[in-house]
Amino acid sequence: ALQQLSQTVLPQLVTAARKIGKQQVDAVSKPIDAGESSPALECAVMLLAALPIEVLVACGEDYRWCTLVGLKSLKATHSANSSPAPLTTRALFAAQVLQLLVRAAKKSLSWVEDDLTSIIPMLTFACTSHPVPLVRLGSLQALQMIIETSQGHILPYKRDIERATRKAVEDRKREVRLVAVACLNAWHCGLTMDRD
């Protein structure tokens, strides 16, 4: 049933989300406000997060687009004035987007490497600044997965990654600190392996 929804409803949701995004860009003549995610985008992300990985990979460009646009919303979900939706609703959306990114990184999808310039800054920001611990934890997990699979393409982000992981190691939540240490270890082990 979910596979049928992914083939019939998902393209309609993504088209509607893109149309809303284009209207916002045309109306304001600037990029979409990162805190504004359309209901169509939220539904598309929810549907994608529920799909098995084999079906998810087959969604291709829709999967990529929803993940990248959803990541842009991470930066604004922490501010109180960003959206009228409650923080828990925005945090749930952020967690689903991060789940999509982790799954893409685990499968080593090529677009993750291609879009590091969009992904890394959002993850380093969210893993230290988001008010919801689950989102900080998910950001660190996604960052760790990208570090482990990136094969040296993230070296231009060395300073940002080190700063974010060192700050996350001092997080007030123990679970976040544990994942931050694992991420920092993956970063340093990856750098060591790249030098060999």
CSV table of C-alpha atoms in Angstrom, one decimal:
chain,number,residue,atom,x,y,z
A,1,ALA,CA,0.0,0.0,0.0
A,2,LEU,CA,2.8,2.4,0.8
A,3,GLN,CA,4.5,1.5,-2.5
A,4,GLN,CA,1.4,2.5,-4.3
A,5,LEU,CA,1.1,5.7,-2.4
A,6,SER,CA,4.8,6.5,-3.3
A,7,GLN,CA,4.0,6.0,-7.0
A,8,THR,CA,0.7,7.9,-7.1
A,9,VAL,CA,0.5,10.5,-4.2
A,10,LEU,CA,4.2,11.3,-3.7
A,11,PRO,CA,4.7,13.0,-7.1
A,12,GLN,CA,1.6,15.1,-6.5
A,13,LEU,CA,2.8,16.1,-3.0
A,14,VAL,CA,6.2,17.1,-4.3
A,15,THR,CA,4.7,19.0,-7.2
A,16,ALA,CA,2.5,20.9,-4.8
A,17,ALA,CA,5.4,21.6,-2.4
A,18,ARG,CA,7.6,22.9,-5.3
A,19,LYS,CA,4.7,25.1,-6.5
A,20,ILE,CA,4.3,26.6,-3.1
A,21,GLY,CA,8.0,27.1,-2.8
A,22,LYS,CA,8.1,28.8,-6.2
A,23,GLN,CA,5.2,31.1,-5.3
A,24,GLN,CA,7.0,32.1,-2.1
A,25,VAL,CA,10.2,32.8,-4.1
A,26,ASP,CA,8.3,34.8,-6.7
A,27,ALA,CA,6.4,36.8,-4.1
A,28,VAL,CA,9.4,37.8,-2.1
A,29,SER,CA,12.1,37.6,-4.7
A,30,LYS,CA,14.4,35.8,-2.2
A,31,PRO,CA,14.9,32.2,-1.3
A,32,ILE,CA,12.2,30.4,0.7
A,33,ASP,CA,12.3,31.2,4.4
A,34,ALA,CA,14.0,28.2,5.9
A,35,GLY,CA,11.5,28.0,8.7
A,36,GLU,CA,8.6,27.7,6.3
A,37,SER,CA,7.8,24.2,5.2
A,38,SER,CA,4.6,23.6,3.3
A,39,PRO,CA,2.1,21.0,4.5
A,40,ALA,CA,2.7,19.2,1.2
A,41,LEU,CA,6.4,19.0,1.9
A,42,GLU,CA,5.7,17.7,5.4
A,43,CYS,CA,3.4,15.0,4.0
A,44,ALA,CA,5.9,14.0,1.4
A,45,VAL,CA,8.6,13.7,4.0
A,46,MET,CA,6.3,11.7,6.2
A,47,LEU,CA,5.5,9.3,3.4
A,48,LEU,CA,9.1,9.0,2.4
A,49,ALA,CA,10.2,8.2,6.0
A,50,ALA,CA,7.7,5.4,6.1
A,51,LEU,CA,8.9,3.7,2.9
A,52,PRO,CA,11.3,0.7,2.9
A,53,ILE,CA,14.8,1.7,1.7
A,54,GLU,CA,14.4,-0.2,-1.6
A,55,VAL,CA,11.3,1.8,-2.5
A,56,LEU,CA,12.8,5.0,-1.1
A,57,VAL,CA,15.9,4.7,-3.4
A,58,ALA,CA,13.6,4.3,-6.4
A,59,CYS,CA,11.9,7.6,-5.6
A,60,GLY,CA,15.2,9.3,-6.8
A,61,GLU,CA,14.8,13.0,-7.4
A,62,ASP,CA,11.8,13.4,-5.2
A,63,TYR,CA,13.7,11.8,-2.3
A,64,ARG,CA,16.7,14.1,-2.9
A,65,TRP,CA,14.6,17.3,-3.2
A,66,CYS,CA,12.5,16.6,-0.1
A,67,THR,CA,15.6,15.8,2.0
A,68,LEU,CA,17.5,18.9,0.9
A,69,VAL,CA,14.6,21.3,1.3
A,70,GLY,CA,13.7,19.7,4.6
A,71,LEU,CA,17.3,20.2,5.8
A,72,LYS,CA,17.1,23.9,5.0
A,73,SER,CA,14.2,24.1,7.5
A,74,LEU,CA,16.4,22.8,10.3
A,75,LYS,CA,18.1,26.1,10.8
A,76,ALA,CA,14.9,28.0,11.5
A,77,THR,CA,13.0,25.3,13.6
A,78,HIS,CA,14.8,26.5,16.7
A,79,SER,CA,13.6,30.1,16.7
A,80,ALA,CA,10.3,30.9,18.4
A,81,ASN,CA,9.2,33.2,15.7
A,82,SER,CA,9.9,30.9,12.7
A,83,SER,CA,6.6,29.2,12.4
A,84,PRO,CA,3.2,29.0,14.1
A,85,ALA,CA,3.5,25.2,14.4
A,86,PRO,CA,4.3,23.9,17.8
A,87,LEU,CA,8.0,23.0,18.5
A,88,THR,CA,7.1,19.3,18.8
A,89,THR,CA,5.6,19.2,15.3
A,90,ARG,CA,8.6,21.0,13.8
A,91,ALA,CA,11.0,18.7,15.7
A,92,LEU,CA,9.1,15.6,14.3
A,93,PHE,CA,9.5,17.0,10.8
A,94,ALA,CA,13.2,17.6,11.4
A,95,ALA,CA,13.7,14.1,12.8
A,96,GLN,CA,12.0,12.6,9.7
A,97,VAL,CA,14.2,14.6,7.4
A,98,LEU,CA,17.3,13.5,9.3
A,99,GLN,CA,16.1,9.9,9.0
A,100,LEU,CA,15.9,10.3,5.3
A,101,LEU,CA,19.4,11.7,5.2
A,102,VAL,CA,20.9,8.9,7.3
A,103,ARG,CA,19.2,6.3,5.1
A,104,ALA,CA,20.7,8.0,2.0
A,105,ALA,CA,24.1,8.1,3.5
A,106,LYS,CA,23.9,4.4,4.6
A,107,LYS,CA,23.1,3.5,1.0
A,108,SER,CA,25.9,5.8,-0.3
A,109,LEU,CA,23.6,7.6,-2.7
A,110,SER,CA,25.6,9.8,-5.0
A,111,TRP,CA,23.6,13.0,-4.4
A,112,VAL,CA,24.7,13.0,-0.8
A,113,GLU,CA,28.3,13.6,-2.0
A,114,ASP,CA,27.2,16.0,-4.6
A,115,ASP,CA,25.2,18.2,-2.2
A,116,LEU,CA,27.7,18.3,0.7
A,117,THR,CA,27.7,22.1,0.5
A,118,SER,CA,24.0,22.1,1.4
A,119,ILE,CA,24.2,19.3,3.9
A,120,ILE,CA,27.2,19.9,6.2
A,121,PRO,CA,26.4,23.5,7.3
A,122,MET,CA,22.9,22.5,8.2
A,123,LEU,CA,24.0,19.5,10.2
A,124,THR,CA,26.8,21.3,12.0
A,125,PHE,CA,24.3,24.0,12.9
A,126,ALA,CA,21.5,21.7,14.1
A,127,CYS,CA,23.8,19.4,16.1
A,128,THR,CA,24.8,22.3,18.4
A,129,SER,CA,21.9,24.8,18.3
A,130,HIS,CA,18.6,23.0,18.0
A,131,PRO,CA,16.6,23.0,21.2
A,132,VAL,CA,15.3,19.5,20.8
A,133,PRO,CA,17.8,16.8,21.9
A,134,LEU,CA,16.4,14.2,19.4
A,135,VAL,CA,17.2,16.6,16.5
A,136,ARG,CA,20.7,17.3,17.8
A,137,LEU,CA,21.2,13.5,18.2
A,138,GLY,CA,19.9,12.8,14.7
A,139,SER,CA,22.1,15.5,13.2
A,140,LEU,CA,25.1,14.0,14.8
A,141,GLN,CA,24.2,10.5,13.6
A,142,ALA,CA,23.7,11.9,10.0
A,143,LEU,CA,27.1,13.7,10.3
A,144,GLN,CA,28.8,10.6,11.5
A,145,MET,CA,27.3,8.5,8.7
A,146,ILE,CA,28.5,11.1,6.1
A,147,ILE,CA,32.0,11.2,7.7
A,148,GLU,CA,32.2,7.4,7.5
A,149,THR,CA,31.1,7.2,3.8
A,150,SER,CA,32.4,10.5,2.3
A,151,GLN,CA,36.0,9.3,1.4
A,152,GLY,CA,37.7,12.6,2.1
A,153,HIS,CA,35.3,15.0,0.3
A,154,ILE,CA,34.4,16.7,3.5
A,155,LEU,CA,37.9,18.0,4.3
A,156,PRO,CA,36.9,21.6,3.2
A,157,TYR,CA,34.5,21.5,6.2
A,158,LYS,CA,37.1,20.3,8.7
A,159,ARG,CA,36.9,23.4,10.9
A,160,ASP,CA,33.1,23.5,11.0
A,161,ILE,CA,32.9,19.8,11.8
A,162,GLU,CA,35.5,19.9,14.5
A,163,ARG,CA,33.9,22.9,16.1
A,164,ALA,CA,30.4,21.4,16.0
A,165,THR,CA,31.4,18.0,17.4
A,166,ARG,CA,33.6,19.5,20.1
A,167,LYS,CA,30.7,21.7,21.2
A,168,ALA,CA,28.3,18.7,21.0
A,169,VAL,CA,30.6,16.7,23.3
A,170,GLU,CA,29.7,19.2,26.0
A,171,ASP,CA,25.9,18.9,25.4
A,172,ARG,CA,23.7,18.8,28.5
A,173,LYS,CA,22.1,15.5,27.4
A,174,ARG,CA,24.1,12.3,27.9
A,175,GLU,CA,22.8,10.6,24.8
A,176,VAL,CA,23.8,13.5,22.6
A,177,ARG,CA,27.3,13.5,24.2
A,178,LEU,CA,27.7,9.8,23.4
A,179,VAL,CA,26.9,10.2,19.8
A,180,ALA,CA,29.0,13.3,19.6
A,181,VAL,CA,32.0,11.4,20.9
A,182,ALA,CA,31.4,8.6,18.3
A,183,CYS,CA,31.1,11.2,15.6
A,184,LEU,CA,34.4,12.9,16.7
A,185,ASN,CA,36.1,9.5,16.8
A,186,ALA,CA,34.8,8.7,13.3
A,187,TRP,CA,36.1,12.1,12.1
A,188,HIS,CA,39.6,11.6,13.6
A,189,CYS,CA,39.8,8.0,12.5
A,190,GLY,CA,38.7,9.0,9.0
A,191,LEU,CA,41.4,11.7,8.8
A,192,THR,CA,44.0,9.2,9.9
A,193,MET,CA,42.9,6.7,7.3
A,194,ASP,CA,43.0,9.4,4.6
A,195,ARG,CA,46.6,10.2,5.4
A,196,ASP,CA,47.7,6.6,5.1
